[in-house]
Amino acid sequence: MKSENDKNLMINMRLMKMIGLYQILSPNSPKILGINIFKYLTIIQLFIIQISAFEFISNIYFCWDNINEVTKYCMYLQSDVIATIQLYYVLKKSNEIWNCIRLTSTSHLAYKYHSRRIFEAGQSKSKSYSVLIMLLWVTLVVSWILVPYMVKNYYIEVNVENVVYRYRFSALNCLYPVTDKFYNEHFIAYYCVESIILMCWGHIRMIFDVLGTSMCITIAFQLKMIANSFSMLNITDNHSTNYHFDSDNATKLIECKESTFIVNFKVLVQDQQKVVENMKNIYRILRSVMLLQIALNSLTTILLCSITIMNYFNGLSLTSPMNIRLLMAIVTYSSHIFFICYLFEDINEQKESLNFALYSSGWTESSIKCKKILLLAMRLNNAEKLKLQITKKQIVNFELFTSIMQTTYSVSSLLVKQCSKKM
């Protein structure tokens, strides 16, 4: 994809290049033995994440009697699982993802009078949301790395088989087959290892989420552009075609004779089918990962709340370094679930608005032939029930987000009551 065509894309290509996603997907990236050199680097990241996953499993085994520590390492483990799956899908489906990005360019749309203002609004939203998603993960990773370095006299006590170990507060606070004395003396080495694991994990999450966010916003605004173009198309008795502009010189109200109306209408239907077909491909590629991500992120949010509550009832203040990091993670994961649900609800709304836009076009004064074409377009739109579904009845939308938050609140409230009774 040539840089001169970036202006026809809503996706934030500059950010994609900054985080390395562009280089991973691009077929023009430098290669070694016929394989993209940046894919080798991501495989190294994947290897680091896999090693950390085995470490978390061993920690679960050694801390089996400590419910708080087991919960923490289970949370780490499932975070590694989703990061591994996300990176695997990006690597495996890189060519398909690249083609989907290429097809989101406005140069692939045949109709020449789509609203430039809507396109620019889509570009702006894609840039701001993708940067916001990136900052969420960067802030989380940086806070987890820097807080232990800033708080030097803070120790974590771990009870393993009735023996209490005091480890200095670190990035992940993993257990190693060494004494706490040896660990504390060589703290910097362990701290650096855990920081590298966190940075690799955060980078993977960032790559996939910037991709998913950008694609969702692009689909929504392309559908919005097409709906707007349908509603701006009208029939007039004049033989000439008239163009009317709004105050921003952007939205065009096109009045044309019926034969021209039919030609323009058919071109718009073709554009609609192109966008819907690309939408199908994107959903096919991302669907399973997105659904798994929502499920595991929801579980992680519940686990984070549970660990925070147990820490509090075990004597740790909510303003302690441990709980501050956990609270930041809760905010990050909750915001992430919100963004996913919001973006897919926006796509659903834009898809359903197409029929209203078709109805708003100037069809009332048209011939039977024109009305039949309009009816056919409506049927085509109704036939494409494209929604990210969890079950046959449950789709990804804002209602799902509220349901997840209600479940999290219910579990947290129950845990608070149980812990209060034991005090």
XYZ file of C-alpha atoms in Angstrom:
423
model
C 0.000 0.000 0.000
C 1.723 3.155 -1.174
C 2.004 6.080 1.187
C 0.345 8.430 -1.325
C -2.857 6.408 -0.937
C -2.884 6.815 2.859
C -5.023 9.942 2.465
C -7.829 7.719 1.102
C -7.810 5.564 4.252
C -9.591 6.256 7.534
C -7.202 3.917 9.350
C -4.382 5.629 11.247
C -1.511 4.349 9.109
C 1.008 6.578 10.874
C 0.243 4.925 14.221
C 0.300 1.467 12.605
C 3.819 2.174 11.349
C 4.860 3.550 14.751
C 3.862 0.375 16.649
C 5.140 -2.008 13.939
C 1.752 -3.325 12.803
C 2.178 -1.904 9.300
C 5.572 -3.602 8.918
C 4.178 -6.960 10.101
C 1.292 -6.874 7.614
C 2.956 -5.240 4.617
C 4.093 -7.631 1.859
C 6.786 -5.067 0.972
C 8.638 -5.369 4.297
C 12.226 -6.726 4.131
C 12.455 -10.519 4.159
C 14.888 -13.189 5.288
C 14.471 -16.622 3.660
C 11.220 -15.369 2.141
C 9.673 -14.463 5.510
C 8.954 -10.939 6.730
C 11.769 -9.932 9.106
C 9.269 -8.269 11.454
C 7.430 -11.573 11.800
C 10.629 -13.090 13.178
C 10.645 -10.361 15.837
C 7.009 -11.032 16.752
C 7.789 -14.748 17.050
C 10.458 -13.815 19.621
C 7.777 -11.865 21.494
C 5.501 -14.891 21.305
C 8.286 -17.111 22.678
C 8.806 -14.762 25.656
C 5.074 -14.790 26.410
C 4.999 -18.595 26.257
C 7.890 -18.883 28.714
C 6.089 -16.560 31.117
C 2.922 -18.671 30.777
C 4.812 -21.771 31.960
C 6.200 -19.710 34.821
C 2.675 -18.691 35.869
C 1.525 -22.325 35.761
C 4.391 -23.361 38.055
C 3.563 -20.465 40.403
C -0.058 -21.651 40.598
C 1.204 -25.099 41.609
C 3.560 -23.805 44.331
C 0.968 -21.366 45.755
C -1.974 -23.751 45.631
C -2.830 -23.123 49.295
C -2.856 -19.333 48.842
C -6.101 -18.373 47.090
C -5.006 -14.775 46.585
C -1.785 -15.732 44.791
C -3.502 -18.467 42.760
C -6.101 -15.952 41.569
C -3.354 -13.517 40.592
C -1.392 -16.058 38.553
C -4.573 -17.356 36.892
C -5.248 -13.789 35.799
C -1.703 -13.496 34.420
C -2.061 -16.818 32.625
C -5.298 -15.969 30.846
C -3.832 -12.585 29.861
C -0.971 -14.484 28.232
C -3.424 -16.822 26.490
C -5.388 -14.023 24.813
C -2.174 -12.180 23.835
C -0.798 -15.385 22.273
C -3.984 -15.992 20.285
C -4.134 -12.371 19.124
C -0.557 -12.378 17.857
C -1.009 -15.798 16.245
C -4.043 -14.551 14.307
C -2.246 -11.397 13.165
C 0.667 -13.503 11.875
C -1.464 -16.240 10.321
C -4.008 -13.914 8.701
C -1.581 -11.104 7.806
C -2.211 -11.300 4.044
C -6.000 -11.357 4.482
C -5.877 -8.487 6.973
C -3.711 -6.475 4.571
C -6.209 -7.014 1.751
C -9.089 -5.933 4.018
C -7.209 -2.742 4.929
C -6.478 -2.071 1.255
C -10.176 -2.455 0.387
C -11.187 0.153 2.983
C -9.653 2.859 0.785
C -12.185 5.255 -0.757
C -10.425 4.719 -4.088
C -12.207 1.334 -4.243
C -15.621 3.016 -4.094
C -17.084 3.786 -7.519
C -19.460 6.596 -6.519
C -17.686 9.964 -6.767
C -19.946 12.114 -4.601
C -19.589 10.567 -1.154
C -19.433 13.159 1.623
C -15.847 14.225 2.237
C -16.881 15.650 5.597
C -18.047 12.224 6.849
C -14.816 10.669 5.567
C -12.700 13.231 7.436
C -14.801 12.715 10.582
C -14.063 8.973 10.268
C -10.346 9.664 9.889
C -10.376 11.894 12.964
C -12.288 9.363 15.077
C -10.067 6.494 13.942
C -6.938 8.436 14.870
C -8.201 9.594 18.263
C -9.670 6.227 19.313
C -6.673 4.175 18.182
C -4.332 6.545 20.054
C -6.579 6.329 23.130
C -6.550 2.517 23.020
C -2.770 2.555 22.677
C -2.405 4.966 25.612
C -4.597 2.749 27.812
C -2.222 -0.195 27.408
C 0.923 1.976 27.558
C -0.242 3.623 30.791
C -1.067 0.251 32.336
C 2.282 -1.323 31.421
C 4.323 1.733 32.440
C 2.546 1.975 35.806
C 3.134 -1.709 36.555
C 6.809 -1.324 35.659
C 7.564 2.000 37.362
C 5.637 1.659 40.638
C 7.925 -1.131 42.009
C 11.001 0.873 41.024
C 9.688 3.958 42.828
C 8.627 2.029 45.962
C 11.830 0.376 47.171
C 10.931 -0.643 50.722
C 7.757 -2.524 49.935
C 7.718 -6.322 50.261
C 5.230 -9.029 49.329
C 4.793 -11.826 51.857
C 3.982 -15.201 50.320
C 2.980 -18.197 52.428
C 3.983 -21.443 50.724
C 3.567 -24.689 52.688
C 3.460 -22.762 55.987
C 6.697 -20.948 55.185
C 6.555 -17.152 54.771
C 8.782 -15.613 52.088
C 9.339 -11.840 51.791
C 9.964 -10.740 48.216
C 10.614 -7.185 47.159
C 7.706 -5.677 45.224
C 8.354 -6.177 41.484
C 6.647 -5.776 38.115
C 4.804 -9.124 38.247
C 5.862 -10.543 41.622
C 6.463 -14.017 40.242
C 7.985 -16.803 42.324
C 11.326 -18.326 41.335
C 13.169 -21.443 42.580
C 15.448 -19.274 44.731
C 15.333 -18.059 48.319
C 13.813 -14.688 49.057
C 17.254 -13.501 50.203
C 18.839 -14.373 46.838
C 15.901 -12.790 44.989
C 16.138 -9.522 46.916
C 19.911 -9.320 46.407
C 19.517 -9.769 42.640
C 16.267 -7.848 42.395
C 17.269 -5.732 39.364
C 17.806 -8.821 37.195
C 14.383 -10.272 38.032
C 12.784 -6.848 37.717
C 14.208 -6.408 34.187
C 13.001 -9.864 33.109
C 9.471 -9.182 34.327
C 9.496 -5.713 32.742
C 10.429 -7.225 29.370
C 7.558 -9.719 29.694
C 5.144 -6.874 30.463
C 6.364 -4.764 27.532
C 6.014 -7.680 25.091
C 2.524 -8.438 26.393
C 1.472 -4.782 26.214
C 2.807 -4.411 22.673
C 0.847 -7.451 21.482
C -2.381 -6.184 23.054
C -1.758 -2.768 21.543
C -1.177 -4.158 18.024
C -4.397 -6.156 17.908
C -6.568 -3.488 19.528
C -5.350 -0.683 17.260
C -6.142 -2.947 14.305
C -9.595 -3.912 15.603
C -10.530 -0.359 16.606
C -9.435 1.099 13.269
C -11.311 -1.515 11.239
C -14.539 -1.106 13.254
C -14.551 2.683 12.887
C -13.744 2.443 9.170
C -16.647 0.045 8.532
C -19.080 2.231 10.501
C -18.135 5.425 8.670
C -18.102 3.803 5.232
C -21.664 2.615 5.874
C -22.506 6.121 7.094
C -21.054 7.642 3.901
C -23.118 5.332 1.712
C -26.299 5.974 3.717
C -25.719 9.714 3.402
C -25.203 9.406 -0.371
C -28.467 7.445 -0.725
C -30.406 10.094 1.202
C -28.874 12.942 -0.850
C -29.979 11.461 -4.187
C -33.162 12.949 -5.673
C -35.077 12.992 -8.960
C -35.918 16.199 -10.814
C -37.814 16.955 -14.018
C -34.907 19.009 -15.329
C -32.644 17.434 -17.920
C -29.514 18.712 -16.190
C -27.979 17.421 -12.962
C -27.929 19.913 -10.089
C -25.515 19.806 -7.145
C -26.287 21.590 -3.879
C -23.701 22.148 -1.167
C -24.118 22.832 2.531
C -22.394 25.644 4.435
C -19.185 23.575 4.718
C -19.175 22.899 0.974
C -19.245 19.196 1.816
C -22.560 17.330 1.618
C -23.964 17.217 -1.902
C -27.693 17.088 -2.607
C -27.846 15.675 -6.106
C -30.916 16.309 -8.238
C -30.945 14.471 -11.544
C -33.280 13.004 -14.108
C -34.564 9.489 -13.524
C -32.166 7.709 -15.874
C -29.182 9.329 -14.140
C -30.773 8.609 -10.754
C -30.967 4.895 -11.598
C -27.331 4.816 -12.750
C -26.133 6.584 -9.579
C -28.355 4.386 -7.435
C -26.898 1.198 -8.943
C -23.354 2.488 -8.368
C -24.203 3.181 -4.711
C -25.635 -0.331 -4.310
C -22.383 -1.721 -5.739
C -20.394 0.348 -3.222
C -22.644 -0.935 -0.448
C -22.012 -4.531 -1.495
C -18.241 -3.914 -1.588
C -18.277 -2.551 1.960
C -20.530 -5.358 3.217
C -18.334 -8.005 1.567
C -15.219 -6.522 3.165
C -17.119 -6.363 6.453
C -17.862 -10.105 6.131
C -14.175 -10.856 5.616
C -13.132 -8.722 8.597
C -15.729 -10.407 10.828
C -14.607 -13.826 9.619
C -10.994 -13.023 10.527
C -11.578 -11.243 13.841
C -14.809 -12.797 15.151
C -13.425 -15.705 17.197
C -10.590 -13.618 18.685
C -12.912 -10.710 19.524
C -15.416 -12.966 21.285
C -12.666 -14.757 23.221
C -11.140 -11.394 24.099
C -14.449 -10.108 25.491
C -14.908 -13.288 27.545
C -11.367 -13.316 28.981
C -11.285 -9.556 29.551
C -14.553 -9.861 31.476
C -13.122 -12.691 33.568
C -9.911 -10.713 34.126
C -11.923 -7.712 35.339
C -13.757 -9.924 37.839
C -10.466 -11.470 39.021
C -8.850 -8.038 39.389
C -11.759 -6.842 41.517
C -11.568 -10.041 43.587
C -7.828 -9.693 44.222
C -8.252 -6.033 45.191
C -11.039 -6.905 47.641
C -9.051 -9.783 49.188
C -5.989 -7.540 49.506
C -8.088 -4.917 51.261
C -9.538 -7.383 53.761
C -6.050 -8.804 54.316
C -4.920 -5.404 55.567
C -3.661 -3.737 52.369
C -4.934 -0.185 51.930
C -6.578 0.734 48.617
C -3.807 3.324 48.231
C -1.049 0.709 48.600
C 1.200 0.220 45.529
C -0.262 -3.236 44.872
C -3.886 -2.089 44.925
C -3.202 1.098 42.943
C -1.841 -1.038 40.101
C -4.831 -3.367 40.313
C -7.274 -0.448 40.236
C -5.549 0.947 37.141
C -5.846 -2.468 35.500
C -9.575 -2.597 36.362
C -10.103 0.801 34.703
C -8.112 -0.278 31.622
C -9.935 -3.585 31.126
C -13.368 -2.058 31.782
C -12.646 0.746 29.293
C -11.455 -1.799 26.766
C -14.665 -3.847 27.026
C -16.676 -0.624 26.717
C -14.866 0.409 23.524
C -15.395 -2.990 21.884
C -19.123 -3.030 22.701
C -19.568 0.610 21.688
C -17.800 0.223 18.329
C -19.762 -2.872 17.307
C -23.035 -1.242 18.371
C -22.139 1.721 16.162
C -21.596 -0.640 13.211
C -24.975 -2.294 13.869
C -26.714 1.089 13.957
C -25.061 2.290 10.743
C -25.956 -0.969 9.002
C -29.603 -0.661 10.027
C -29.714 3.024 9.037
C -29.143 2.094 5.389
C -32.792 1.176 4.858
C -33.917 4.509 6.278
C -31.458 6.267 3.962
C -32.836 4.295 1.004
C -36.339 5.306 1.981
C -35.209 8.945 2.278
C -33.964 9.066 -1.310
C -36.256 10.749 -3.825
C -38.186 7.641 -4.866
C -41.777 8.898 -4.403
C -41.838 10.617 -7.794
C -40.009 7.833 -9.595
C -41.263 5.190 -11.990
C -42.142 1.578 -11.181
C -38.739 0.473 -12.458
C -36.975 2.816 -10.048
C -39.137 1.690 -7.131
C -38.384 -1.955 -7.898
C -34.650 -1.239 -7.792
C -35.107 0.527 -4.453
C -37.096 -2.400 -3.059
C -34.424 -4.835 -4.252
C -31.724 -2.772 -2.519
C -33.735 -2.859 0.722
C -34.125 -6.620 0.463
C -30.395 -7.029 -0.132
C -29.667 -4.951 2.959
C -32.158 -6.910 5.084
C -30.682 -10.211 3.877
C -27.244 -9.291 5.281
C -27.729 -9.837 9.021
C -24.128 -9.064 9.835
C -23.677 -8.755 13.575
C -21.006 -10.006 15.938
C -23.018 -12.615 17.812
C -22.151 -14.466 21.009
C -25.292 -16.610 20.809
C -28.303 -16.529 18.504
C -29.946 -13.963 20.795
C -26.954 -12.149 22.307
C -24.938 -9.740 20.162
C -21.966 -7.532 20.993
C -23.449 -4.142 21.877
C -23.691 -1.706 24.769
C -26.240 -3.946 26.480
C -23.545 -6.629 26.722
C -21.208 -4.145 28.432
C -23.823 -3.275 31.069
C -24.452 -6.995 31.616
C -20.726 -7.632 32.176
C -20.476 -4.726 34.615
C -23.550 -5.956 36.513
C -22.016 -9.428 36.802
C -18.730 -7.933 38.016
C -20.577 -5.861 40.603
C -22.598 -8.878 41.790
C -19.507 -11.063 42.214
C -17.610 -8.261 43.966
C -20.528 -7.548 46.320
C -20.816 -11.224 47.217
C -17.081 -11.447 47.909
C -17.202 -8.330 50.104
C -20.018 -9.875 52.166
C -18.131 -13.158 52.558
C -14.908 -11.417 53.579
C -16.790 -9.172 56.028
C -18.287 -12.214 57.770
C -14.827 -13.722 58.332
C -13.490 -10.601 60.046
